[in-house]
């Protein structure tokens, strides 16, 4: 959740290295928590950033923004 604003900033600044690094971080955290959809979107974003391919990145960021609160809700209600 705290990384998302940095992700958007990296995108807006065309900072491909930061975008890839942040997406990689989110991917790892999400997959470790079993948040597969968030992990898959982050992976897709990481691949695109490494390739300097910004096609459809806004849509991926929107999906990530939707998935983060879902993960947070799951963690608050389902995890001990």
mmCIF file of N, CA, C and O in Angstrom:
data_model
loop_
_atom_site.group_PDB
_atom_site.id
_atom_site.type_symbol
_atom_site.label_atom_id
_atom_site.label_comp_id
_atom_site.label_asym_id
_atom_site.label_seq_id
_atom_site.Cartn_x
_atom_site.Cartn_y
_atom_site.Cartn_z
ATOM 1 N N UNK A 1 0.835 -1.192 0.000
ATOM 2 C CA UNK A 1 0.000 0.000 0.000
ATOM 3 C C UNK A 1 0.879 1.255 0.000
ATOM 4 O O UNK A 1 0.599 2.209 -0.716
ATOM 5 N N UNK A 2 1.939 1.235 0.775
ATOM 6 C CA UNK A 2 2.810 2.408 0.864
ATOM 7 C C UNK A 2 3.665 2.587 -0.382
ATOM 8 O O UNK A 2 4.132 3.686 -0.653
ATOM 9 N N UNK A 3 3.864 1.523 -1.127
ATOM 10 C CA UNK A 3 4.697 1.585 -2.331
ATOM 11 C C UNK A 3 3.922 2.104 -3.543
ATOM 12 O O UNK A 3 4.518 2.570 -4.504
ATOM 13 N N UNK A 4 2.602 2.021 -3.504
ATOM 14 C CA UNK A 4 1.815 2.379 -4.685
ATOM 15 C C UNK A 4 2.046 3.816 -5.163
ATOM 16 O O UNK A 4 2.253 4.030 -6.357
ATOM 17 N N UNK A 5 2.048 4.821 -4.277
ATOM 18 C CA UNK A 5 2.301 6.187 -4.767
ATOM 19 C C UNK A 5 3.670 6.325 -5.446
ATOM 20 O O UNK A 5 3.810 7.048 -6.431
ATOM 21 N N UNK A 6 4.648 5.587 -4.943
ATOM 22 C CA UNK A 6 5.974 5.618 -5.554
ATOM 23 C C UNK A 6 5.948 4.961 -6.937
ATOM 24 O O UNK A 6 6.645 5.382 -7.857
ATOM 25 N N UNK A 7 5.134 3.930 -7.062
ATOM 26 C CA UNK A 7 4.964 3.244 -8.341
ATOM 27 C C UNK A 7 4.391 4.203 -9.384
ATOM 28 O O UNK A 7 4.898 4.301 -10.497
ATOM 29 N N UNK A 8 3.363 4.933 -8.995
ATOM 30 C CA UNK A 8 2.736 5.902 -9.905
ATOM 31 C C UNK A 8 3.711 7.017 -10.255
ATOM 32 O O UNK A 8 3.814 7.425 -11.421
ATOM 33 N N UNK A 9 4.462 7.483 -9.270
ATOM 34 C CA UNK A 9 5.428 8.539 -9.526
ATOM 35 C C UNK A 9 6.498 8.066 -10.511
ATOM 36 O O UNK A 9 6.870 8.796 -11.432
ATOM 37 N N UNK A 10 6.981 6.847 -10.340
ATOM 38 C CA UNK A 10 7.991 6.302 -11.251
ATOM 39 C C UNK A 10 7.425 6.217 -12.668
ATOM 40 O O UNK A 10 8.117 6.541 -13.643
ATOM 41 N N UNK A 11 6.173 5.812 -12.785
ATOM 42 C CA UNK A 11 5.528 5.744 -14.098
ATOM 43 C C UNK A 11 5.441 7.131 -14.739
ATOM 44 O O UNK A 11 5.809 7.309 -15.898
ATOM 45 N N UNK A 12 4.989 8.098 -13.977
ATOM 46 C CA UNK A 12 4.819 9.448 -14.512
ATOM 47 C C UNK A 12 6.149 10.086 -14.892
ATOM 48 O O UNK A 12 6.199 10.938 -15.783
ATOM 49 N N UNK A 13 7.220 9.661 -14.234
ATOM 50 C CA UNK A 13 8.545 10.215 -14.521
ATOM 51 C C UNK A 13 9.322 9.370 -15.530
ATOM 52 O O UNK A 13 10.493 9.635 -15.773
ATOM 53 N N UNK A 14 8.677 8.354 -16.080
ATOM 54 C CA UNK A 14 9.344 7.428 -17.008
ATOM 55 C C UNK A 14 10.628 6.856 -16.404
ATOM 56 O O UNK A 14 11.630 6.666 -17.082
ATOM 57 N N UNK A 15 10.579 6.572 -15.104
ATOM 58 C CA UNK A 15 11.715 5.982 -14.405
ATOM 59 C C UNK A 15 11.542 4.466 -14.443
ATOM 60 O O UNK A 15 11.006 3.855 -13.519
ATOM 61 N N UNK A 16 12.017 3.875 -15.544
ATOM 62 C CA UNK A 16 11.802 2.449 -15.776
ATOM 63 C C UNK A 16 12.471 1.578 -14.714
ATOM 64 O O UNK A 16 11.909 0.572 -14.298
ATOM 65 N N UNK A 17 13.662 1.979 -14.276
ATOM 66 C CA UNK A 17 14.376 1.190 -13.265
ATOM 67 C C UNK A 17 13.597 1.169 -11.947
ATOM 68 O O UNK A 17 13.425 0.107 -11.340
ATOM 69 N N UNK A 18 13.133 2.329 -11.508
ATOM 70 C CA UNK A 18 12.359 2.389 -10.267
ATOM 71 C C UNK A 18 11.036 1.645 -10.412
ATOM 72 O O UNK A 18 10.609 0.945 -9.490
ATOM 73 N N UNK A 19 10.405 1.779 -11.554
ATOM 74 C CA UNK A 19 9.138 1.096 -11.795
ATOM 75 C C UNK A 19 9.327 -0.414 -11.722
ATOM 76 O O UNK A 19 8.552 -1.119 -11.076
ATOM 77 N N UNK A 20 10.369 -0.917 -12.365
ATOM 78 C CA UNK A 20 10.645 -2.357 -12.339
ATOM 79 C C UNK A 20 10.969 -2.818 -10.923
ATOM 80 O O UNK A 20 10.493 -3.873 -10.481
ATOM 81 N N UNK A 21 11.773 -2.048 -10.192
ATOM 82 C CA UNK A 21 12.176 -2.409 -8.838
ATOM 83 C C UNK A 21 10.960 -2.459 -7.899
ATOM 84 O O UNK A 21 10.780 -3.407 -7.140
ATOM 85 N N UNK A 22 10.116 -1.438 -7.981
ATOM 86 C CA UNK A 22 8.935 -1.396 -7.128
ATOM 87 C C UNK A 22 7.939 -2.492 -7.489
ATOM 88 O O UNK A 22 7.339 -3.120 -6.600
ATOM 89 N N UNK A 23 7.758 -2.732 -8.776
ATOM 90 C CA UNK A 23 6.854 -3.796 -9.214
ATOM 91 C C UNK A 23 7.367 -5.155 -8.730
ATOM 92 O O UNK A 23 6.582 -6.006 -8.290
ATOM 93 N N UNK A 24 8.679 -5.352 -8.787
ATOM 94 C CA UNK A 24 9.283 -6.600 -8.318
ATOM 95 C C UNK A 24 9.021 -6.785 -6.817
ATOM 96 O O UNK A 24 8.662 -7.884 -6.372
ATOM 97 N N UNK A 25 9.189 -5.725 -6.060
ATOM 98 C CA UNK A 25 8.944 -5.766 -4.627
ATOM 99 C C UNK A 25 7.482 -6.143 -4.336
ATOM 100 O O UNK A 25 7.204 -7.023 -3.517
ATOM 101 N N UNK A 26 6.562 -5.476 -5.009
ATOM 102 C CA UNK A 26 5.133 -5.743 -4.812
ATOM 103 C C UNK A 26 4.792 -7.165 -5.228
ATOM 104 O O UNK A 26 4.042 -7.860 -4.540
ATOM 105 N N UNK A 27 5.363 -7.603 -6.343
ATOM 106 C CA UNK A 27 5.125 -8.970 -6.818
ATOM 107 C C UNK A 27 5.534 -9.983 -5.757
ATOM 108 O O UNK A 27 4.762 -10.883 -5.406
ATOM 109 N N UNK A 28 6.736 -9.836 -5.235
ATOM 110 C CA UNK A 28 7.219 -10.775 -4.228
ATOM 111 C C UNK A 28 6.374 -10.785 -2.974
ATOM 112 O O UNK A 28 6.010 -11.851 -2.457
ATOM 113 N N UNK A 29 6.056 -9.609 -2.471
ATOM 114 C CA UNK A 29 5.239 -9.512 -1.270
ATOM 115 C C UNK A 29 3.864 -10.129 -1.502
ATOM 116 O O UNK A 29 3.359 -10.889 -0.664
ATOM 117 N N UNK A 30 3.254 -9.807 -2.635
ATOM 118 C CA UNK A 30 1.907 -10.316 -2.930
ATOM 119 C C UNK A 30 1.905 -11.832 -3.048
ATOM 120 O O UNK A 30 1.042 -12.507 -2.472
ATOM 121 N N UNK A 31 2.859 -12.370 -3.782
ATOM 122 C CA UNK A 31 2.885 -13.823 -3.967
ATOM 123 C C UNK A 31 3.196 -14.555 -2.669
ATOM 124 O O UNK A 31 2.659 -15.640 -2.433
ATOM 125 N N UNK A 32 4.018 -13.970 -1.820
ATOM 126 C CA UNK A 32 4.296 -14.579 -0.516
ATOM 127 C C UNK A 32 3.057 -14.627 0.364
ATOM 128 O O UNK A 32 2.931 -15.503 1.219
ATOM 129 N N UNK A 33 2.139 -13.695 0.152
ATOM 130 C CA UNK A 33 0.901 -13.646 0.936
ATOM 131 C C UNK A 33 -0.251 -14.374 0.254
ATOM 132 O O UNK A 33 -1.362 -14.385 0.769
ATOM 133 N N UNK A 34 -0.001 -14.943 -0.919
ATOM 134 C CA UNK A 34 -1.047 -15.659 -1.637
ATOM 135 C C UNK A 34 -1.988 -14.762 -2.415
ATOM 136 O O UNK A 34 -3.060 -15.192 -2.826
ATOM 137 N N UNK A 35 -1.585 -13.520 -2.633
ATOM 138 C CA UNK A 35 -2.407 -12.574 -3.398
ATOM 139 C C UNK A 35 -2.013 -12.682 -4.875
ATOM 140 O O UNK A 35 -1.349 -11.804 -5.434
ATOM 141 N N UNK A 36 -2.414 -13.786 -5.480
ATOM 142 C CA UNK A 36 -1.981 -14.086 -6.845
ATOM 143 C C UNK A 36 -2.370 -13.030 -7.876
ATOM 144 O O UNK A 36 -1.540 -12.681 -8.724
ATOM 145 N N UNK A 37 -3.596 -12.498 -7.852
ATOM 146 C CA UNK A 37 -3.921 -11.473 -8.861
ATOM 147 C C UNK A 37 -2.995 -10.254 -8.757
ATOM 148 O O UNK A 37 -2.471 -9.786 -9.771
ATOM 149 N N UNK A 38 -2.764 -9.774 -7.555
ATOM 150 C CA UNK A 38 -1.876 -8.632 -7.367
ATOM 151 C C UNK A 38 -0.471 -8.988 -7.836
ATOM 152 O O UNK A 38 0.187 -8.199 -8.527
ATOM 153 N N UNK A 39 -0.017 -10.168 -7.495
ATOM 154 C CA UNK A 39 1.304 -10.619 -7.929
ATOM 155 C C UNK A 39 1.433 -10.692 -9.437
ATOM 156 O O UNK A 39 2.462 -10.311 -9.998
ATOM 157 N N UNK A 40 0.391 -11.167 -10.093
ATOM 158 C CA UNK A 40 0.430 -11.275 -11.559
ATOM 159 C C UNK A 40 0.447 -9.901 -12.218
ATOM 160 O O UNK A 40 1.185 -9.685 -13.187
ATOM 161 N N UNK A 41 -0.337 -8.970 -11.700
ATOM 162 C CA UNK A 41 -0.315 -7.612 -12.264
ATOM 163 C C UNK A 41 1.042 -6.955 -12.042
ATOM 164 O O UNK A 41 1.576 -6.293 -12.930
ATOM 165 N N UNK A 42 1.610 -7.146 -10.862
ATOM 166 C CA UNK A 42 2.920 -6.576 -10.569
ATOM 167 C C UNK A 42 3.993 -7.199 -11.471
ATOM 168 O O UNK A 42 4.889 -6.500 -11.948
ATOM 169 N N UNK A 43 3.891 -8.496 -11.704
ATOM 170 C CA UNK A 43 4.844 -9.162 -12.597
ATOM 171 C C UNK A 43 4.751 -8.596 -14.007
ATOM 172 O O UNK A 43 5.767 -8.327 -14.659
ATOM 173 N N UNK A 44 3.535 -8.423 -14.480
ATOM 174 C CA UNK A 44 3.329 -7.861 -15.815
ATOM 175 C C UNK A 44 3.927 -6.450 -15.900
ATOM 176 O O UNK A 44 4.582 -6.103 -16.884
ATOM 177 N N UNK A 45 3.729 -5.678 -14.860
ATOM 178 C CA UNK A 45 4.280 -4.327 -14.827
ATOM 179 C C UNK A 45 5.808 -4.363 -14.799
ATOM 180 O O UNK A 45 6.468 -3.583 -15.497
ATOM 181 N N UNK A 46 6.368 -5.268 -14.036
ATOM 182 C CA UNK A 46 7.829 -5.404 -13.968
ATOM 183 C C UNK A 46 8.411 -5.728 -15.339
ATOM 184 O O UNK A 46 9.387 -5.112 -15.773
ATOM 185 N N UNK A 47 7.803 -6.670 -16.031
ATOM 186 C CA UNK A 47 8.273 -7.063 -17.370
ATOM 187 C C UNK A 47 8.187 -5.883 -18.330
ATOM 188 O O UNK A 47 9.129 -5.601 -19.080
ATOM 189 N N UNK A 48 7.079 -5.171 -18.290
ATOM 190 C CA UNK A 48 6.912 -4.014 -19.178
ATOM 191 C C UNK A 48 7.926 -2.922 -18.862
ATOM 192 O O UNK A 48 8.492 -2.315 -19.771
ATOM 193 N N UNK A 49 8.173 -2.672 -17.594
ATOM 194 C CA UNK A 49 9.140 -1.630 -17.220
ATOM 195 C C UNK A 49 10.543 -1.995 -17.690
ATOM 196 O O UNK A 49 11.273 -1.148 -18.213
ATOM 197 N N UNK A 50 10.914 -3.252 -17.538
ATOM 198 C CA UNK A 50 12.246 -3.695 -17.976
ATOM 199 C C UNK A 50 12.405 -3.571 -19.486
ATOM 200 O O UNK A 50 13.501 -3.342 -19.979
ATOM 201 N N UNK A 51 11.295 -3.716 -20.214
ATOM 202 C CA UNK A 51 11.315 -3.614 -21.678
ATOM 203 C C UNK A 51 11.057 -2.182 -22.153
ATOM 204 O O UNK A 51 11.022 -1.944 -23.361
ATOM 205 N N UNK A 52 10.856 -1.261 -21.210
ATOM 206 C CA UNK A 52 10.514 0.137 -21.530
ATOM 207 C C UNK A 52 9.250 0.200 -22.389
ATOM 208 O O UNK A 52 9.123 1.036 -23.279
ATOM 209 N N UNK A 53 8.315 -0.683 -22.092
ATOM 210 C CA UNK A 53 7.051 -0.786 -22.823
ATOM 211 C C UNK A 53 5.939 -0.239 -21.927
ATOM 212 O O UNK A 53 5.532 -0.877 -20.964
ATOM 213 N N UNK A 54 5.447 0.935 -22.258
ATOM 214 C CA UNK A 54 4.436 1.568 -21.421
ATOM 215 C C UNK A 54 3.011 1.369 -21.938
ATOM 216 O O UNK A 54 2.080 1.952 -21.399
ATOM 217 N N UNK A 55 2.841 0.517 -22.939
ATOM 218 C CA UNK A 55 1.493 0.213 -23.430
ATOM 219 C C UNK A 55 0.685 -0.460 -22.323
ATOM 220 O O UNK A 55 1.133 -1.435 -21.710
ATOM 221 N N UNK A 56 -0.468 0.060 -22.056
ATOM 222 C CA UNK A 56 -1.440 -0.495 -21.099
ATOM 223 C C UNK A 56 -0.979 -0.428 -19.648
ATOM 224 O O UNK A 56 -1.586 -1.056 -18.781
ATOM 225 N N UNK A 57 0.085 0.323 -19.349
ATOM 226 C CA UNK A 57 0.571 0.404 -17.975
ATOM 227 C C UNK A 57 -0.442 1.103 -17.073
ATOM 228 O O UNK A 57 -0.618 0.702 -15.923
ATOM 229 N N UNK A 58 -1.138 2.096 -17.581
ATOM 230 C CA UNK A 58 -2.149 2.762 -16.750
ATOM 231 C C UNK A 58 -3.218 1.772 -16.298
ATOM 232 O O UNK A 58 -3.647 1.820 -15.139
ATOM 233 N N UNK A 59 -3.614 0.878 -17.180
ATOM 234 C CA UNK A 59 -4.617 -0.120 -16.818
ATOM 235 C C UNK A 59 -4.071 -1.081 -15.759
ATOM 236 O O UNK A 59 -4.785 -1.470 -14.830
ATOM 237 N N UNK A 60 -2.815 -1.452 -15.894
ATOM 238 C CA UNK A 60 -2.208 -2.348 -14.907
ATOM 239 C C UNK A 60 -2.129 -1.644 -13.554
ATOM 240 O O UNK A 60 -2.438 -2.251 -12.518
ATOM 241 N N UNK A 61 -1.739 -0.391 -13.563
ATOM 242 C CA UNK A 61 -1.687 0.372 -12.309
ATOM 243 C C UNK A 61 -3.066 0.462 -11.664
ATOM 244 O O UNK A 61 -3.192 0.362 -10.432
ATOM 245 N N UNK A 62 -4.097 0.633 -12.460
ATOM 246 C CA UNK A 62 -5.463 0.680 -11.933
ATOM 247 C C UNK A 62 -5.827 -0.650 -11.278
ATOM 248 O O UNK A 62 -6.451 -0.674 -10.215
ATOM 249 N N UNK A 63 -5.439 -1.752 -11.911
ATOM 250 C CA UNK A 63 -5.735 -3.075 -11.349
ATOM 251 C C UNK A 63 -4.979 -3.282 -10.036
ATOM 252 O O UNK A 63 -5.520 -3.829 -9.077
ATOM 253 N N UNK A 64 -3.721 -2.828 -10.010
ATOM 254 C CA UNK A 64 -2.935 -2.936 -8.782
ATOM 255 C C UNK A 64 -3.590 -2.106 -7.683
ATOM 256 O O UNK A 64 -3.712 -2.561 -6.540
ATOM 257 N N UNK A 65 -4.041 -0.916 -8.025
ATOM 258 C CA UNK A 65 -4.699 -0.048 -7.044
ATOM 259 C C UNK A 65 -5.957 -0.707 -6.480
ATOM 260 O O UNK A 65 -6.276 -0.547 -5.294
ATOM 261 N N UNK A 66 -6.666 -1.461 -7.281
ATOM 262 C CA UNK A 66 -7.863 -2.182 -6.829
ATOM 263 C C UNK A 66 -7.490 -3.366 -5.944
ATOM 264 O O UNK A 66 -8.156 -3.645 -4.940
ATOM 265 N N UNK A 67 -6.439 -4.069 -6.315
ATOM 266 C CA UNK A 67 -6.065 -5.287 -5.588
ATOM 267 C C UNK A 67 -5.443 -5.014 -4.218
ATOM 268 O O UNK A 67 -5.591 -5.823 -3.307
ATOM 269 N N UNK A 68 -4.746 -3.902 -4.053
ATOM 270 C CA UNK A 68 -4.082 -3.620 -2.775
ATOM 271 C C UNK A 68 -5.079 -3.559 -1.615
ATOM 272 O O UNK A 68 -4.863 -4.220 -0.591
ATOM 273 N N UNK A 69 -6.182 -2.816 -1.729
ATOM 274 C CA UNK A 69 -7.149 -2.819 -0.612
ATOM 275 C C UNK A 69 -7.779 -4.194 -0.378
ATOM 276 O O UNK A 69 -8.103 -4.535 0.762
ATOM 277 N N UNK A 70 -7.928 -4.966 -1.435
ATOM 278 C CA UNK A 70 -8.480 -6.316 -1.268
ATOM 279 C C UNK A 70 -7.540 -7.170 -0.423
ATOM 280 O O UNK A 70 -7.981 -7.922 0.449
ATOM 281 N N UNK A 71 -6.238 -7.048 -0.675
ATOM 282 C CA UNK A 71 -5.258 -7.775 0.118
ATOM 283 C C UNK A 71 -5.272 -7.281 1.563
ATOM 284 O O UNK A 71 -5.249 -8.079 2.506
ATOM 285 N N UNK A 72 -5.319 -5.981 1.728
ATOM 286 C CA UNK A 72 -5.345 -5.407 3.081
ATOM 287 C C UNK A 72 -6.571 -5.906 3.843
ATOM 288 O O UNK A 72 -6.465 -6.297 5.007
ATOM 289 N N UNK A 73 -7.725 -5.909 3.204
ATOM 290 C CA UNK A 73 -8.956 -6.400 3.838
ATOM 291 C C UNK A 73 -8.820 -7.871 4.229
ATOM 292 O O UNK A 73 -9.201 -8.269 5.328
ATOM 293 N N UNK A 74 -8.265 -8.657 3.328
ATOM 294 C CA UNK A 74 -8.053 -10.079 3.625
ATOM 295 C C UNK A 74 -7.157 -10.247 4.847
ATOM 296 O O UNK A 74 -7.445 -11.022 5.744
ATOM 297 N N UNK A 75 -6.071 -9.489 4.876
ATOM 298 C CA UNK A 75 -5.123 -9.610 5.981
ATOM 299 C C UNK A 75 -5.763 -9.197 7.307
ATOM 300 O O UNK A 75 -5.495 -9.811 8.340
ATOM 301 N N UNK A 76 -6.593 -8.177 7.275
ATOM 302 C CA UNK A 76 -7.238 -7.709 8.496
ATOM 303 C C UNK A 76 -8.297 -8.658 9.027
ATOM 304 O O UNK A 76 -8.521 -8.764 10.229
ATOM 305 N N UNK A 77 -8.970 -9.360 8.124
ATOM 306 C CA UNK A 77 -10.081 -10.200 8.549
ATOM 307 C C UNK A 77 -9.755 -11.683 8.629
ATOM 308 O O UNK A 77 -10.399 -12.409 9.391
ATOM 309 N N UNK A 78 -8.801 -12.153 7.864
ATOM 310 C CA UNK A 78 -8.562 -13.597 7.782
ATOM 311 C C UNK A 78 -7.282 -14.070 8.432
ATOM 312 O O UNK A 78 -7.149 -15.243 8.745
ATOM 313 N N UNK A 79 -6.334 -13.187 8.601
ATOM 314 C CA UNK A 79 -5.047 -13.623 9.140
ATOM 315 C C UNK A 79 -5.027 -13.400 10.657
ATOM 316 O O UNK A 79 -5.533 -12.409 11.145
ATOM 317 N N UNK A 80 -4.407 -14.336 11.380
ATOM 318 C CA UNK A 80 -4.352 -14.210 12.846
ATOM 319 C C UNK A 80 -3.484 -13.053 13.296
ATOM 320 O O UNK A 80 -2.657 -12.558 12.662
#
